[in-house]
Coordinates of C-alpha atoms in Angstrom, one line a residue:
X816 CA 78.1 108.9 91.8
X817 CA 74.2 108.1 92.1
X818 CA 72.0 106.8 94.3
X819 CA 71.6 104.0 91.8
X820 CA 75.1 103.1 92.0
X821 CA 74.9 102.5 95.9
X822 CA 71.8 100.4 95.1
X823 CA 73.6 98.1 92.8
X824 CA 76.4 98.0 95.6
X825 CA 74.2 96.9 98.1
X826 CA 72.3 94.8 96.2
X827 CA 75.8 93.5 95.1
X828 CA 77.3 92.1 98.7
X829 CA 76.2 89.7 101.1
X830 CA 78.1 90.9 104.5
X831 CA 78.4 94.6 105.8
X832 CA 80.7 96.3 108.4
X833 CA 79.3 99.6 109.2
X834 CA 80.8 102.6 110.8
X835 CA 80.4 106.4 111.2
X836 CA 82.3 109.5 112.5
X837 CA 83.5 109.6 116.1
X838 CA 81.9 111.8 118.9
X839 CA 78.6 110.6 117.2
X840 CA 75.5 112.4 117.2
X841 CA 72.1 111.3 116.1
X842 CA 72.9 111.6 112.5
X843 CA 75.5 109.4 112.4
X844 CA 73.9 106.7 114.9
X845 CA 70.5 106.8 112.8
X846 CA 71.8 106.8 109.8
X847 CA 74.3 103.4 110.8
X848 CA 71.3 101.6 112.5
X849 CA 69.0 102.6 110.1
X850 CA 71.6 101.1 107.3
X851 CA 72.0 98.0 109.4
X852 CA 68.4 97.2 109.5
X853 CA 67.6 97.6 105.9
X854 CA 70.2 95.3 104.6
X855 CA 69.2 92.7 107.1
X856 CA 65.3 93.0 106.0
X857 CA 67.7 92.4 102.7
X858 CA 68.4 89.1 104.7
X859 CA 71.9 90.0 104.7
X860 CA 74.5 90.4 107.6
X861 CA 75.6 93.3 109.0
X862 CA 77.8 94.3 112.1
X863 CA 78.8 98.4 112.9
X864 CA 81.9 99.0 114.8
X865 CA 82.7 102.6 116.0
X866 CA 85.5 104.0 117.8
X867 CA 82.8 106.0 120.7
X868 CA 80.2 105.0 122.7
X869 CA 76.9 105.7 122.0
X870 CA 76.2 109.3 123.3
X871 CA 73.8 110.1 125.7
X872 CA 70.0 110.8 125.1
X873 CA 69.4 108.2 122.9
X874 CA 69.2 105.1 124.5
X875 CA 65.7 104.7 123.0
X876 CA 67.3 103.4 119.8
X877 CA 66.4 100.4 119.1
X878 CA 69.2 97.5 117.6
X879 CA 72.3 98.9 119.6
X880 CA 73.4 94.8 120.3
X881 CA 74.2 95.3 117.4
X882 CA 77.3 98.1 118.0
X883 CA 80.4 96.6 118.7
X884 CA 83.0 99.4 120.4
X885 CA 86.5 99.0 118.3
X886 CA 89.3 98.1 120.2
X887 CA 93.1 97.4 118.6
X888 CA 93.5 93.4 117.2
X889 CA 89.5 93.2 117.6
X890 CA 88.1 90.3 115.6
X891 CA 84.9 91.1 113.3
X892 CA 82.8 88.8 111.0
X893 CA 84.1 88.3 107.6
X894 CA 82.6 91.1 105.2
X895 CA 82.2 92.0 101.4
X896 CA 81.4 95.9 101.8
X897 CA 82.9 98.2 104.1
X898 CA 80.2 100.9 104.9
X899 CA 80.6 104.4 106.2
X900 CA 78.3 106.9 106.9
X901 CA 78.2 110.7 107.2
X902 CA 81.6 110.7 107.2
X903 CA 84.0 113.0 104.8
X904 CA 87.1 110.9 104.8
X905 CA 87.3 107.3 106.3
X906 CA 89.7 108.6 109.3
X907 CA 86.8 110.0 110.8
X908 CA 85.2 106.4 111.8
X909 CA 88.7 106.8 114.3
X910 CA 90.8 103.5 114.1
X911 CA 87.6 101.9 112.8
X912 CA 88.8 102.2 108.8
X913 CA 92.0 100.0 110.3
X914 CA 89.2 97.0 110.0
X915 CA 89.3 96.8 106.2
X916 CA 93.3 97.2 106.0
X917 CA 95.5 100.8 105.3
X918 CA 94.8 102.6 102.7
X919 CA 97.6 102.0 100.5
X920 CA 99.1 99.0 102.1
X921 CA 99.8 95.3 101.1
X922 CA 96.7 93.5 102.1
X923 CA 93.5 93.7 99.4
X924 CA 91.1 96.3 100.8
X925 CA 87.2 95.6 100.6
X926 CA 85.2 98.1 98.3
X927 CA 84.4 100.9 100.4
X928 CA 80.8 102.2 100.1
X929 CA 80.8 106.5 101.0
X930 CA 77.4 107.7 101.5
X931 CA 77.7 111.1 103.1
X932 CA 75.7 114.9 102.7
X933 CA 78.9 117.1 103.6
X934 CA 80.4 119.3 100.9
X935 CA 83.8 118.5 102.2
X936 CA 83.9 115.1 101.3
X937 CA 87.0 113.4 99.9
X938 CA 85.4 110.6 97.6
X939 CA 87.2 108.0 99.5
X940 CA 84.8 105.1 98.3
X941 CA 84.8 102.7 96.2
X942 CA 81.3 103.6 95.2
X943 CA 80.6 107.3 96.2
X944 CA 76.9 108.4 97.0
X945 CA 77.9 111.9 98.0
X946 CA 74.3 114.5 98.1
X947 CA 75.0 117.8 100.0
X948 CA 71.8 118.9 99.2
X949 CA 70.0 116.1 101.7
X950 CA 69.4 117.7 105.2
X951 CA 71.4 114.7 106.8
X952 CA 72.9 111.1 106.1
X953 CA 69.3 109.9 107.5
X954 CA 67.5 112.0 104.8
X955 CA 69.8 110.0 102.3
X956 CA 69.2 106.6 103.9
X957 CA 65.4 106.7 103.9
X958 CA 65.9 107.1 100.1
X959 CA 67.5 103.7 100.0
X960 CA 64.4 101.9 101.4
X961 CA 62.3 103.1 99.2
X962 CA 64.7 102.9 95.9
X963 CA 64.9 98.9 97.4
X964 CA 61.7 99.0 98.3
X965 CA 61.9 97.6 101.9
X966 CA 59.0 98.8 104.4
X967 CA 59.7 101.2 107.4
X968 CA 58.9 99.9 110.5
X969 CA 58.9 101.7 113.7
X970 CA 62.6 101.0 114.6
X971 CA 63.7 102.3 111.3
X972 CA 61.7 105.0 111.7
X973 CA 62.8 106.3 115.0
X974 CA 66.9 105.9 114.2
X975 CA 65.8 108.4 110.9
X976 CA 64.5 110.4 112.6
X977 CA 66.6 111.2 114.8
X978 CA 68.9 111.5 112.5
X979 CA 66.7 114.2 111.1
X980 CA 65.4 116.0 114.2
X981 CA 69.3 116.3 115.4
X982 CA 71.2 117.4 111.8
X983 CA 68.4 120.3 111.1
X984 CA 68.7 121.4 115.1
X985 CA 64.4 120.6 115.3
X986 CA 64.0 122.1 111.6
X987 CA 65.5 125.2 112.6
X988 CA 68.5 125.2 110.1
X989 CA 68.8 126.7 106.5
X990 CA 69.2 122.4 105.5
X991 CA 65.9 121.6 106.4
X992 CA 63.6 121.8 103.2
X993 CA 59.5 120.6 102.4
X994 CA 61.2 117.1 101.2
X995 CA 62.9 116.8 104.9
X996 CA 59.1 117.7 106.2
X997 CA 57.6 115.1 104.0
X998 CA 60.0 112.5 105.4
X999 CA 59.6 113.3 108.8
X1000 CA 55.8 113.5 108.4
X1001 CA 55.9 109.8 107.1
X1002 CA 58.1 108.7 110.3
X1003 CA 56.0 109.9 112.2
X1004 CA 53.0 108.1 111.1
X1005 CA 54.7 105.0 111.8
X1006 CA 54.7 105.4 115.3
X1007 CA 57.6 108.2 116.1
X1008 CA 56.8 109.8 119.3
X1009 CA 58.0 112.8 119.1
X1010 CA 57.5 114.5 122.4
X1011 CA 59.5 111.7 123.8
X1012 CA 62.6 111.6 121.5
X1013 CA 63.1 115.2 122.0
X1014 CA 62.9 115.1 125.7
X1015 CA 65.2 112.0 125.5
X1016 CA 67.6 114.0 123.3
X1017 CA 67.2 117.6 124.7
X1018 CA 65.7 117.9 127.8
X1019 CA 67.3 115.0 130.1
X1020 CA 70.5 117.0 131.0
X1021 CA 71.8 115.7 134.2
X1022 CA 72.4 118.9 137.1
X1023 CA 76.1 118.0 137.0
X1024 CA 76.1 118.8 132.9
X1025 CA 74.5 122.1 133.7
X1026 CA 76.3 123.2 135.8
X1027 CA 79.6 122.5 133.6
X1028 CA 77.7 124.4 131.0
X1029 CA 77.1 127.2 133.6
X1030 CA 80.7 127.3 134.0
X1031 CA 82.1 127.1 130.6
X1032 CA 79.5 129.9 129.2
X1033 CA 81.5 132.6 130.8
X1034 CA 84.4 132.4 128.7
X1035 CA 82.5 133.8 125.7
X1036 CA 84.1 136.5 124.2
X1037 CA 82.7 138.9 121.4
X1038 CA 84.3 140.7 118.2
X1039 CA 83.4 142.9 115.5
X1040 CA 80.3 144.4 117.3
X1041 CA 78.9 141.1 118.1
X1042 CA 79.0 139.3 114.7
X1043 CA 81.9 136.8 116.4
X1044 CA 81.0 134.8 119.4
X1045 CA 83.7 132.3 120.7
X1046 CA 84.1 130.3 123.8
X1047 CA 87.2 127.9 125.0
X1048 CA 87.1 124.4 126.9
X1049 CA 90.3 123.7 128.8
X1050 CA 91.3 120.8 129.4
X1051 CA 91.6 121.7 133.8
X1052 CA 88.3 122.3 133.3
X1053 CA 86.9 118.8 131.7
X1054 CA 89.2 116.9 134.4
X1055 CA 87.1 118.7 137.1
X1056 CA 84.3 117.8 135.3
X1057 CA 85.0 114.0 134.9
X1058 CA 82.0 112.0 132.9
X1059 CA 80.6 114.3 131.0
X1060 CA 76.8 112.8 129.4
X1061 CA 75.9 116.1 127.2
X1062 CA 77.1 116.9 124.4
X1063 CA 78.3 119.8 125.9
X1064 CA 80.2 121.4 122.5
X1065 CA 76.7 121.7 120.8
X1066 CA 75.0 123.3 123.9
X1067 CA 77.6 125.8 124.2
X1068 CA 77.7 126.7 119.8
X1069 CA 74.0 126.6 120.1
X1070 CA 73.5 129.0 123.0
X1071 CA 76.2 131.4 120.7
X1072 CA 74.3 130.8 117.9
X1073 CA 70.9 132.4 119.2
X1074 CA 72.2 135.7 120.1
X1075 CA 71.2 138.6 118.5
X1076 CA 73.4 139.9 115.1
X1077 CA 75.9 137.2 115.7
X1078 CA 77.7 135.2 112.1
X1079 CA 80.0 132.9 113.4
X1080 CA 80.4 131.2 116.8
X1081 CA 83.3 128.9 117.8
X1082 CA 84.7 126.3 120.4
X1083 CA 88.0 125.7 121.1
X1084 CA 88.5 122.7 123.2
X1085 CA 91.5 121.0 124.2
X1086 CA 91.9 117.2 123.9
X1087 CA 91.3 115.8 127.6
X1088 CA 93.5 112.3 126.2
X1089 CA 95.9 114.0 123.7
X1090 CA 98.9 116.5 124.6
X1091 CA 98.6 119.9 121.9
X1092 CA 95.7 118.8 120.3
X1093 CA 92.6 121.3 120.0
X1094 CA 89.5 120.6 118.3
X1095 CA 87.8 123.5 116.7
X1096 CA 83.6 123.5 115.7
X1097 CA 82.2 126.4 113.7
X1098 CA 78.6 127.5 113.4
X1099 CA 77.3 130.0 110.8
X1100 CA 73.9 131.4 110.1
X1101 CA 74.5 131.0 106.6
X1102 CA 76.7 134.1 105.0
X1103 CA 80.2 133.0 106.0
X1104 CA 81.0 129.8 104.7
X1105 CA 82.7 128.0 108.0
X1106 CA 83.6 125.0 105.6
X1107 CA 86.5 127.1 103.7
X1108 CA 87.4 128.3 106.9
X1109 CA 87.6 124.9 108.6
X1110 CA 89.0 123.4 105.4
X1111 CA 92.4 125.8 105.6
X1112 CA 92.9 124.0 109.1
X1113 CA 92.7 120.6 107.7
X1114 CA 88.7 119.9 108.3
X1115 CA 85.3 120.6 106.9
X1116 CA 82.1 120.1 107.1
X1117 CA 79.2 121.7 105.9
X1118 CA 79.0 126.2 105.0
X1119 CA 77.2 126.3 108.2
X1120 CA 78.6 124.0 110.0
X1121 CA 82.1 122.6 110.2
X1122 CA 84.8 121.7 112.3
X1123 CA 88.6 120.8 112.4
X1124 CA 91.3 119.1 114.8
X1125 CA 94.2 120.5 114.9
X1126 CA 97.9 119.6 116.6
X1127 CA 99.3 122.3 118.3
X1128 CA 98.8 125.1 121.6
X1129 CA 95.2 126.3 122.2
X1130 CA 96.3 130.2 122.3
X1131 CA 98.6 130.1 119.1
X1132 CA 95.7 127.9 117.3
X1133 CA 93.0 130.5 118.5
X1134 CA 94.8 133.3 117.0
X1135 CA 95.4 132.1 113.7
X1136 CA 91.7 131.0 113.8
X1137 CA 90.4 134.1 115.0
X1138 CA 92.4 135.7 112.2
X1139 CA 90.8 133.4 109.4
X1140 CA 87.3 134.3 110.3
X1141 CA 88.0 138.3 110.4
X1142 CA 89.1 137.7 107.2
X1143 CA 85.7 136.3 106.1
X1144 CA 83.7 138.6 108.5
X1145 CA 85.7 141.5 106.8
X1146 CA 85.2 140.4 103.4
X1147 CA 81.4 140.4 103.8
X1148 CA 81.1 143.9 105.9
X1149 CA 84.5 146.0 104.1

C-alpha cells in the first residue's frame, strides 16, 4: 500500500497506541515520538508502549512522558489504531502487540497500521505503508507531516533525526541517498544541534562500557582471508558486566565492519534472561545479502543489515550460521 492510504488511516482515527521493535535504537524511538507528536498537533491522542527502556544516549529526546514501559495486565487508554513502527512483524514490539488482542483469537482486534522500511516485512497491518527504499522509518515519517501538512518544530525535528543520523550509521551506509540529505538539511534548520546529538549518541560511553567492549573484541575470529569477521557475547561475560548503557552489539559489528576487505561481520550473543536462546546481527557492505541469510534462521531485516533470534546452543547455532554465509561468500568468489 501507499503513503496515501496511511494518510487516510490517520486522518481516519481519533486515539493511537504506538509501539516499535525491542532493544530500540534511534530509529525506532524517533520515528514513535515523531508519530506521536504529529497526530497530537492532529489534536488527537496518542500513548506508545514498548517492551524496553529507552536506550542510552538519547535522553535529549523530547516527549518521553509520554512512553509507557509494558508490563503483563497493564491498563492503556482506549484506542482506534494500533500503530507500529519499523517493525517487520508485530512480535517484534515484544508482548506489546498483546495490547490490541492475539492475532487470531476471539476478541475484535483494532486495525493495525504497519509503516516500516525493511525488505523483510510480513504485511501484518491492516493498512500497510511498507518503503524499503526510505533510509529509515524516520525518513518515512517526515513524509507524513508534510503529505498532512503539519509544521516541524524543533522536537519533531530532533526525534527524526535521530532517527536518520542512527539508521544511515552518520550517512555512511549504502541507504543514505540526496533525498535523506535534503531532509536532514531541513531538520537542521529548525534548530537540530548536531554536534550535540552525536556526542550524546556516540561519544558518551561510560569507562565501564569500554572496557566490556575491550574485552569482548578479542573474540573476533576471521575466515576466508578476511572477508568474514565474527565475534561472540557469552552470557558469563554480560553477568560480569551487569548494567550495560551502550549498545554494545553495534559497537562491536561496527568496529568489524571498518576493517579492511571484510563482507560480512556477525554477533552471536547469548540471551542473559532466556536459557538456549542466541541472538544473531549481520552486517554487510552491500554484496552478500545478510537478509536471505537471516531470513533462513527465522529473521530479517534489511541486505545489509539483518538479524535473527534463534532457540537453541550458541556453538551448534554458530556452525550452521557460519555455514550459511560461506555459502554466500562462496557463491560470490567460486
Amino acid at each position: 500500500m501507499s503513503i496515501e492510504k496511511a494518510v487516510s488511516c490517520i486522518k481516519k482515527y481519533r486515539r493511537f497506541l504506538i509501539s516499535s521493535h525491542t532493544n530500540m535504537e534511534g530509529d525506532a524511538l524517533g520515528s514513535e515520538l515523531a508519530f506521536y507528536f504529529l497526530v497530537k498537533k492532529l489534536g488527537k491522542q496518542a500513548v506508545i508502549v514498548n517492551e524496553d527502556p529507552v536506550p542510552y544516549g538519547y535522553e535529549f529526546l523530547p516527549g518521553q512522558n509520554a512512553i509507557r514501559r509494558y508490563r503483563h495486565g497493564m491498563k492503556v487508554p482506549a484506542f482506534d489504531c494500533f500503530v507500529a513502527v519499523d517493525c517487520s512483524d508485530e512480535r517484534r514490539t515484544g508482548e506489546v502487540y498483546r495490547l490490541n488482542g492475539e492475532p487470531g483469537g476471539a476478541g475484535v482486534r483494532k486495525p493495525i497500521l504497519n509503516i516500516d522500511h525493511h525488505i523483510s516485512n510480513g504485511f501484518f497491518g491492516t493498512v500497510n505503508w511498507v518503503d524499503p527504499q526510505a533510509s529509515c522509518a524516520c525518513e518515512m515519517v517526515y513524509e507524513l507531516y508534510k503529505r498532512l501538512g503539519v509544521a516541524l518544530d524543533k522536537k519533531a525535528a530532533l526525534a527524526l533525526y535521530a532517527g536518520i543520523v542512527t539508521d544511515t550509521g552518520s550517512f555512511r551506509y549504502t541507504n543514505t541517498t540526496a533525498h535523506t540529505h535534503a531532509v536532514a538539511s531541513e531538520l537542521i534548520a529548525c534548530g537540530v544541534p548536531v554536534a550535540a546529538i552525536y556526542r550524546s549518541i556516540y561519544a558518551s560511553i561510560p569507562l565501564e562500557d569500554l572496557r566490556l567492549l575491550l574485552r569482548v573484541l578479542p573474540t573476533m575470529k576471521v575466515e576466508l582471508g578476511g572477508k568474514v569477521v565474527w565475534f561472540q557475547l557469552r552470557k558469563e561475560l554480560l553477568k560480569k558486566a551487569g548494567v550495560v548503557t551502550i549498545d554494545l552489539g553495534e559497537s562491536v559489528l561496527n568496529f568489524g565492519r571498518s576493517l579492511k576487505d571484510v563482507e560480512v561481520v556477525i554477533l552471536f550473543k547469548e540471551n542473559l534472561t532466556r536459557q538456549n536462546e542466541v541472538r544473531v546481527n549481520f552486517r554487510s557492505q552491500g554484496a552478500i545479502d545478510v537478509n536471505q541469510i537471516a531470513r533462513a534462521f527465522g529473521g530479517g531485516g534489511h541486505k545489509t543489515a539483518s538479524g535473527c533470534t534463534v532457540k537453541g546452543a550458541l556453538d551448534a547455532l554458530r556452525r550452521r550460521v557460519l555455514q550459511k554465509v560461506r555459502q554466500a561468500v562462496y557463491a560470490r568468489h567460486p
